[in-house]
Every structure is written in C-alpha cells, then in structure tokens.
Amino acid sequence: MMLAQDYASCHAARSTLVMRVANNVQQLRWPAKCLDLNPIDHVLDLLKRKVRVQPLQLNLRKLTRVIHQMYAAIPQQYIHRNSLLVHGTLL
C-alpha cells in the first residue's frame, strides 16, 4: 500500500507514523497544496477569479446565485483536462 502525503502536520504526527510502520505503508511525497495533484483546486481557483471580477455582492443570496452561475459556466473540458493532468502525473 502507498500513502500520498504532503507535509501537513497531521500527516507527520507520531500516530500517523506508527500506523504507517505497523501496516508497512510506503510513502509517496509531494509538495503541500500542489495544484497539479488536486483537480478541485484548479476548479476552485478559476471560480474564485471569476467571482472576484464581478461587482461586489452584499447580499448572501445574490452572492450564492453568482457563484452557482460562474460554476455552471466552467467548461466541462477544463475540468476533464485538469483531471487527466492529475492522472498523468500520478502514473
């Protein structure tokens, strides 16, 4: 078994180390918050950029509607391409 681990403190805890050693789990390291390995981060980053260029929404209901509209406008090809990037990186 292999565990993909960034450098978050919860992954470096003694209990995590004990579990890995006890279960003979190998460690695959990568940089913390690496966008290349987390496709949802690509989508959320794009969504944040799109929402931030919109006029400021002081009403939560309007802001929620804008976020939903911006999310719906993200091309499926963008999401698919980034998910393929992840799978290509890990292979």
Short mmCIF file of N, CA and C in Angstrom, two decimals:
data_model
loop_
_atom_site.label_atom_id
_atom_site.label_comp_id
_atom_site.label_asym_id
_atom_site.label_seq_id
_atom_site.Cartn_x
_atom_site.Cartn_y
_atom_site.Cartn_z
N MET A 1 0.84 -1.16 0.00
CA MET A 1 0.00 0.00 0.00
C MET A 1 0.89 1.23 0.00
N MET A 2 0.40 2.29 -0.69
CA MET A 2 1.16 3.53 -0.72
C MET A 2 0.27 4.68 -0.27
N LEU A 3 0.80 5.54 0.55
CA LEU A 3 0.09 6.70 1.06
C LEU A 3 0.68 7.94 0.40
N ALA A 4 -0.18 8.73 -0.24
CA ALA A 4 0.26 10.00 -0.79
C ALA A 4 0.21 11.03 0.33
N GLN A 5 1.32 11.66 0.61
CA GLN A 5 1.41 12.54 1.77
C GLN A 5 2.06 13.86 1.40
N ASP A 6 1.43 14.95 1.80
CA ASP A 6 2.10 16.24 1.69
C ASP A 6 2.77 16.49 3.05
N TYR A 7 3.14 17.69 3.34
CA TYR A 7 3.86 17.96 4.58
C TYR A 7 2.97 18.59 5.64
N ALA A 8 1.68 18.33 5.58
CA ALA A 8 0.77 18.84 6.61
C ALA A 8 1.12 18.21 7.96
N SER A 9 0.95 18.98 9.02
CA SER A 9 1.36 18.50 10.35
C SER A 9 0.59 17.24 10.76
N CYS A 10 -0.67 17.11 10.36
CA CYS A 10 -1.42 15.91 10.75
C CYS A 10 -0.85 14.67 10.08
N HIS A 11 -0.21 14.83 8.93
CA HIS A 11 0.40 13.68 8.25
C HIS A 11 1.75 13.31 8.86
N ALA A 12 2.32 14.23 9.59
CA ALA A 12 3.62 13.97 10.21
C ALA A 12 3.48 13.60 11.68
N ALA A 13 2.26 13.45 12.15
CA ALA A 13 2.03 13.12 13.56
C ALA A 13 2.59 11.75 13.89
N ARG A 14 2.96 11.56 15.14
CA ARG A 14 3.52 10.29 15.60
C ARG A 14 2.54 9.14 15.34
N SER A 15 1.24 9.38 15.57
CA SER A 15 0.25 8.32 15.36
C SER A 15 0.18 7.90 13.90
N THR A 16 0.35 8.85 12.98
CA THR A 16 0.37 8.51 11.56
C THR A 16 1.59 7.68 11.23
N LEU A 17 2.73 8.07 11.76
CA LEU A 17 3.96 7.31 11.53
C LEU A 17 3.84 5.89 12.07
N VAL A 18 3.29 5.75 13.27
CA VAL A 18 3.11 4.42 13.88
C VAL A 18 2.20 3.57 13.00
N MET A 19 1.09 4.15 12.50
CA MET A 19 0.17 3.41 11.64
C MET A 19 0.86 2.97 10.35
N ARG A 20 1.64 3.88 9.76
CA ARG A 20 2.33 3.54 8.50
C ARG A 20 3.32 2.39 8.72
N VAL A 21 4.11 2.47 9.77
CA VAL A 21 5.10 1.43 10.05
C VAL A 21 4.41 0.11 10.37
N ALA A 22 3.38 0.14 11.19
CA ALA A 22 2.68 -1.08 11.60
C ALA A 22 2.02 -1.78 10.41
N ASN A 23 1.60 -1.00 9.41
CA ASN A 23 0.89 -1.56 8.26
C ASN A 23 1.75 -1.64 7.01
N ASN A 24 3.06 -1.39 7.18
CA ASN A 24 4.00 -1.45 6.06
C ASN A 24 3.53 -0.59 4.88
N VAL A 25 3.15 0.64 5.18
CA VAL A 25 2.65 1.57 4.16
C VAL A 25 3.82 2.42 3.67
N GLN A 26 4.06 2.39 2.37
CA GLN A 26 5.10 3.23 1.78
C GLN A 26 4.57 4.64 1.62
N GLN A 27 5.47 5.58 1.48
CA GLN A 27 5.09 6.98 1.42
C GLN A 27 5.45 7.57 0.06
N LEU A 28 4.48 8.21 -0.58
CA LEU A 28 4.70 8.95 -1.81
C LEU A 28 4.60 10.42 -1.45
N ARG A 29 5.69 11.15 -1.56
CA ARG A 29 5.70 12.57 -1.14
C ARG A 29 5.40 13.48 -2.33
N TRP A 30 4.74 14.58 -2.02
CA TRP A 30 4.60 15.67 -2.98
C TRP A 30 4.42 16.96 -2.22
N PRO A 31 4.63 18.09 -2.89
CA PRO A 31 4.55 19.38 -2.20
C PRO A 31 3.15 19.64 -1.65
N ALA A 32 3.08 20.28 -0.49
CA ALA A 32 1.79 20.66 0.08
C ALA A 32 1.08 21.63 -0.85
N LYS A 33 -0.23 21.51 -0.92
CA LYS A 33 -1.09 22.39 -1.73
C LYS A 33 -0.69 22.40 -3.19
N CYS A 34 -0.23 21.31 -3.70
CA CYS A 34 0.19 21.21 -5.10
C CYS A 34 -1.04 21.14 -6.00
N LEU A 35 -1.30 22.20 -6.77
CA LEU A 35 -2.47 22.24 -7.63
C LEU A 35 -2.46 21.14 -8.68
N ASP A 36 -1.28 20.75 -9.12
CA ASP A 36 -1.21 19.73 -10.16
C ASP A 36 -1.78 18.40 -9.71
N LEU A 37 -1.82 18.16 -8.43
CA LEU A 37 -2.28 16.88 -7.92
C LEU A 37 -3.68 16.93 -7.35
N ASN A 38 -4.33 18.07 -7.40
CA ASN A 38 -5.67 18.19 -6.86
C ASN A 38 -6.55 18.96 -7.83
N PRO A 39 -7.29 18.25 -8.69
CA PRO A 39 -8.07 18.94 -9.73
C PRO A 39 -9.12 19.89 -9.19
N ILE A 40 -9.68 19.62 -8.02
CA ILE A 40 -10.69 20.54 -7.49
C ILE A 40 -10.07 21.90 -7.18
N ASP A 41 -8.78 21.93 -6.81
CA ASP A 41 -8.12 23.21 -6.56
C ASP A 41 -8.06 24.05 -7.82
N HIS A 42 -7.85 23.42 -8.98
CA HIS A 42 -7.85 24.17 -10.24
C HIS A 42 -9.21 24.80 -10.47
N VAL A 43 -10.26 24.02 -10.24
CA VAL A 43 -11.62 24.50 -10.47
C VAL A 43 -11.96 25.61 -9.49
N LEU A 44 -11.63 25.44 -8.22
CA LEU A 44 -11.92 26.46 -7.22
C LEU A 44 -11.13 27.74 -7.48
N ASP A 45 -9.89 27.61 -7.93
CA ASP A 45 -9.09 28.78 -8.27
C ASP A 45 -9.73 29.56 -9.41
N LEU A 46 -10.14 28.86 -10.45
CA LEU A 46 -10.81 29.52 -11.58
C LEU A 46 -12.10 30.18 -11.12
N LEU A 47 -12.88 29.49 -10.31
CA LEU A 47 -14.14 30.03 -9.80
C LEU A 47 -13.90 31.29 -8.98
N LYS A 48 -12.90 31.28 -8.10
CA LYS A 48 -12.59 32.46 -7.29
C LYS A 48 -12.23 33.66 -8.17
N ARG A 49 -11.40 33.40 -9.19
CA ARG A 49 -11.01 34.50 -10.08
C ARG A 49 -12.21 35.07 -10.82
N LYS A 50 -13.13 34.21 -11.27
CA LYS A 50 -14.32 34.67 -11.99
C LYS A 50 -15.25 35.46 -11.07
N VAL A 51 -15.43 35.01 -9.85
CA VAL A 51 -16.33 35.68 -8.92
C VAL A 51 -15.75 37.03 -8.49
N ARG A 52 -14.45 37.10 -8.30
CA ARG A 52 -13.82 38.34 -7.83
C ARG A 52 -13.92 39.48 -8.83
N VAL A 53 -14.06 39.20 -10.11
CA VAL A 53 -14.18 40.28 -11.09
C VAL A 53 -15.62 40.77 -11.23
N GLN A 54 -16.55 40.09 -10.57
CA GLN A 54 -17.95 40.51 -10.57
C GLN A 54 -18.13 41.67 -9.58
N PRO A 55 -19.19 42.47 -9.78
CA PRO A 55 -19.47 43.53 -8.78
C PRO A 55 -19.69 42.90 -7.40
N LEU A 56 -19.28 43.62 -6.38
CA LEU A 56 -19.40 43.14 -5.00
C LEU A 56 -20.86 42.87 -4.66
N GLN A 57 -21.13 41.70 -4.11
CA GLN A 57 -22.48 41.32 -3.69
C GLN A 57 -22.58 41.43 -2.18
N LEU A 58 -23.46 42.31 -1.71
CA LEU A 58 -23.62 42.49 -0.28
C LEU A 58 -24.69 41.57 0.29
N ASN A 59 -25.43 40.93 -0.57
CA ASN A 59 -26.50 40.04 -0.16
C ASN A 59 -26.03 38.60 -0.37
N LEU A 60 -26.13 37.77 0.65
CA LEU A 60 -25.66 36.39 0.57
C LEU A 60 -26.39 35.61 -0.51
N ARG A 61 -27.69 35.82 -0.65
CA ARG A 61 -28.47 35.11 -1.66
C ARG A 61 -27.96 35.45 -3.06
N LYS A 62 -27.68 36.74 -3.32
CA LYS A 62 -27.18 37.14 -4.64
C LYS A 62 -25.77 36.58 -4.88
N LEU A 63 -24.93 36.62 -3.86
CA LEU A 63 -23.58 36.08 -3.99
C LEU A 63 -23.64 34.59 -4.30
N THR A 64 -24.50 33.87 -3.60
CA THR A 64 -24.66 32.44 -3.85
C THR A 64 -25.10 32.19 -5.29
N ARG A 65 -26.04 32.99 -5.78
CA ARG A 65 -26.51 32.84 -7.16
C ARG A 65 -25.37 33.10 -8.16
N VAL A 66 -24.56 34.14 -7.91
CA VAL A 66 -23.43 34.44 -8.79
C VAL A 66 -22.43 33.29 -8.81
N ILE A 67 -22.13 32.74 -7.64
CA ILE A 67 -21.19 31.62 -7.56
C ILE A 67 -21.72 30.42 -8.32
N HIS A 68 -23.00 30.12 -8.17
CA HIS A 68 -23.60 28.99 -8.89
C HIS A 68 -23.55 29.23 -10.40
N GLN A 69 -23.83 30.46 -10.82
CA GLN A 69 -23.78 30.77 -12.27
C GLN A 69 -22.36 30.65 -12.81
N MET A 70 -21.39 31.14 -12.07
CA MET A 70 -19.99 31.05 -12.52
C MET A 70 -19.54 29.60 -12.57
N TYR A 71 -19.95 28.81 -11.58
CA TYR A 71 -19.58 27.39 -11.57
C TYR A 71 -20.19 26.67 -12.78
N ALA A 72 -21.45 26.95 -13.05
CA ALA A 72 -22.13 26.31 -14.18
C ALA A 72 -21.49 26.71 -15.51
N ALA A 73 -20.84 27.87 -15.54
CA ALA A 73 -20.23 28.36 -16.78
C ALA A 73 -18.83 27.78 -17.03
N ILE A 74 -18.26 27.08 -16.05
CA ILE A 74 -16.94 26.48 -16.24
C ILE A 74 -17.08 25.33 -17.24
N PRO A 75 -16.35 25.38 -18.33
CA PRO A 75 -16.46 24.31 -19.34
C PRO A 75 -16.05 22.95 -18.77
N GLN A 76 -16.82 21.94 -19.09
CA GLN A 76 -16.50 20.58 -18.65
C GLN A 76 -15.13 20.14 -19.18
N GLN A 77 -14.73 20.66 -20.34
CA GLN A 77 -13.42 20.32 -20.90
C GLN A 77 -12.30 20.77 -19.95
N TYR A 78 -12.49 21.93 -19.32
CA TYR A 78 -11.49 22.44 -18.37
C TYR A 78 -11.35 21.46 -17.20
N ILE A 79 -12.48 21.03 -16.66
CA ILE A 79 -12.46 20.10 -15.53
C ILE A 79 -11.85 18.77 -15.96
N HIS A 80 -12.26 18.28 -17.11
CA HIS A 80 -11.75 17.00 -17.61
C HIS A 80 -10.25 17.06 -17.87
N ARG A 81 -9.79 18.15 -18.50
CA ARG A 81 -8.36 18.30 -18.81
C ARG A 81 -7.53 18.29 -17.53
N ASN A 82 -7.98 19.00 -16.50
CA ASN A 82 -7.23 19.04 -15.25
C ASN A 82 -7.26 17.71 -14.52
N SER A 83 -8.34 16.98 -14.65
CA SER A 83 -8.38 15.67 -14.02
C SER A 83 -7.45 14.70 -14.74
N LEU A 84 -7.32 14.82 -16.05
CA LEU A 84 -6.38 13.99 -16.79
C LEU A 84 -4.95 14.33 -16.43
N LEU A 85 -4.69 15.63 -16.19
CA LEU A 85 -3.37 16.07 -15.76
C LEU A 85 -2.96 15.34 -14.48
N VAL A 86 -3.89 15.25 -13.56
CA VAL A 86 -3.61 14.59 -12.29
C VAL A 86 -3.28 13.13 -12.52
N HIS A 87 -4.11 12.45 -13.31
CA HIS A 87 -3.88 11.03 -13.53
C HIS A 87 -2.56 10.81 -14.28
N GLY A 88 -2.22 11.69 -15.20
CA GLY A 88 -0.96 11.56 -15.92
C GLY A 88 0.23 11.78 -15.00
N THR A 89 0.08 12.69 -14.01
CA THR A 89 1.14 12.98 -13.07
C THR A 89 1.40 11.78 -12.17
N LEU A 90 0.33 11.12 -11.75
CA LEU A 90 0.48 10.04 -10.79
C LEU A 90 0.88 8.72 -11.41
N LEU A 91 0.71 8.57 -12.71
CA LEU A 91 1.05 7.29 -13.34
C LEU A 91 2.54 7.11 -13.46
#
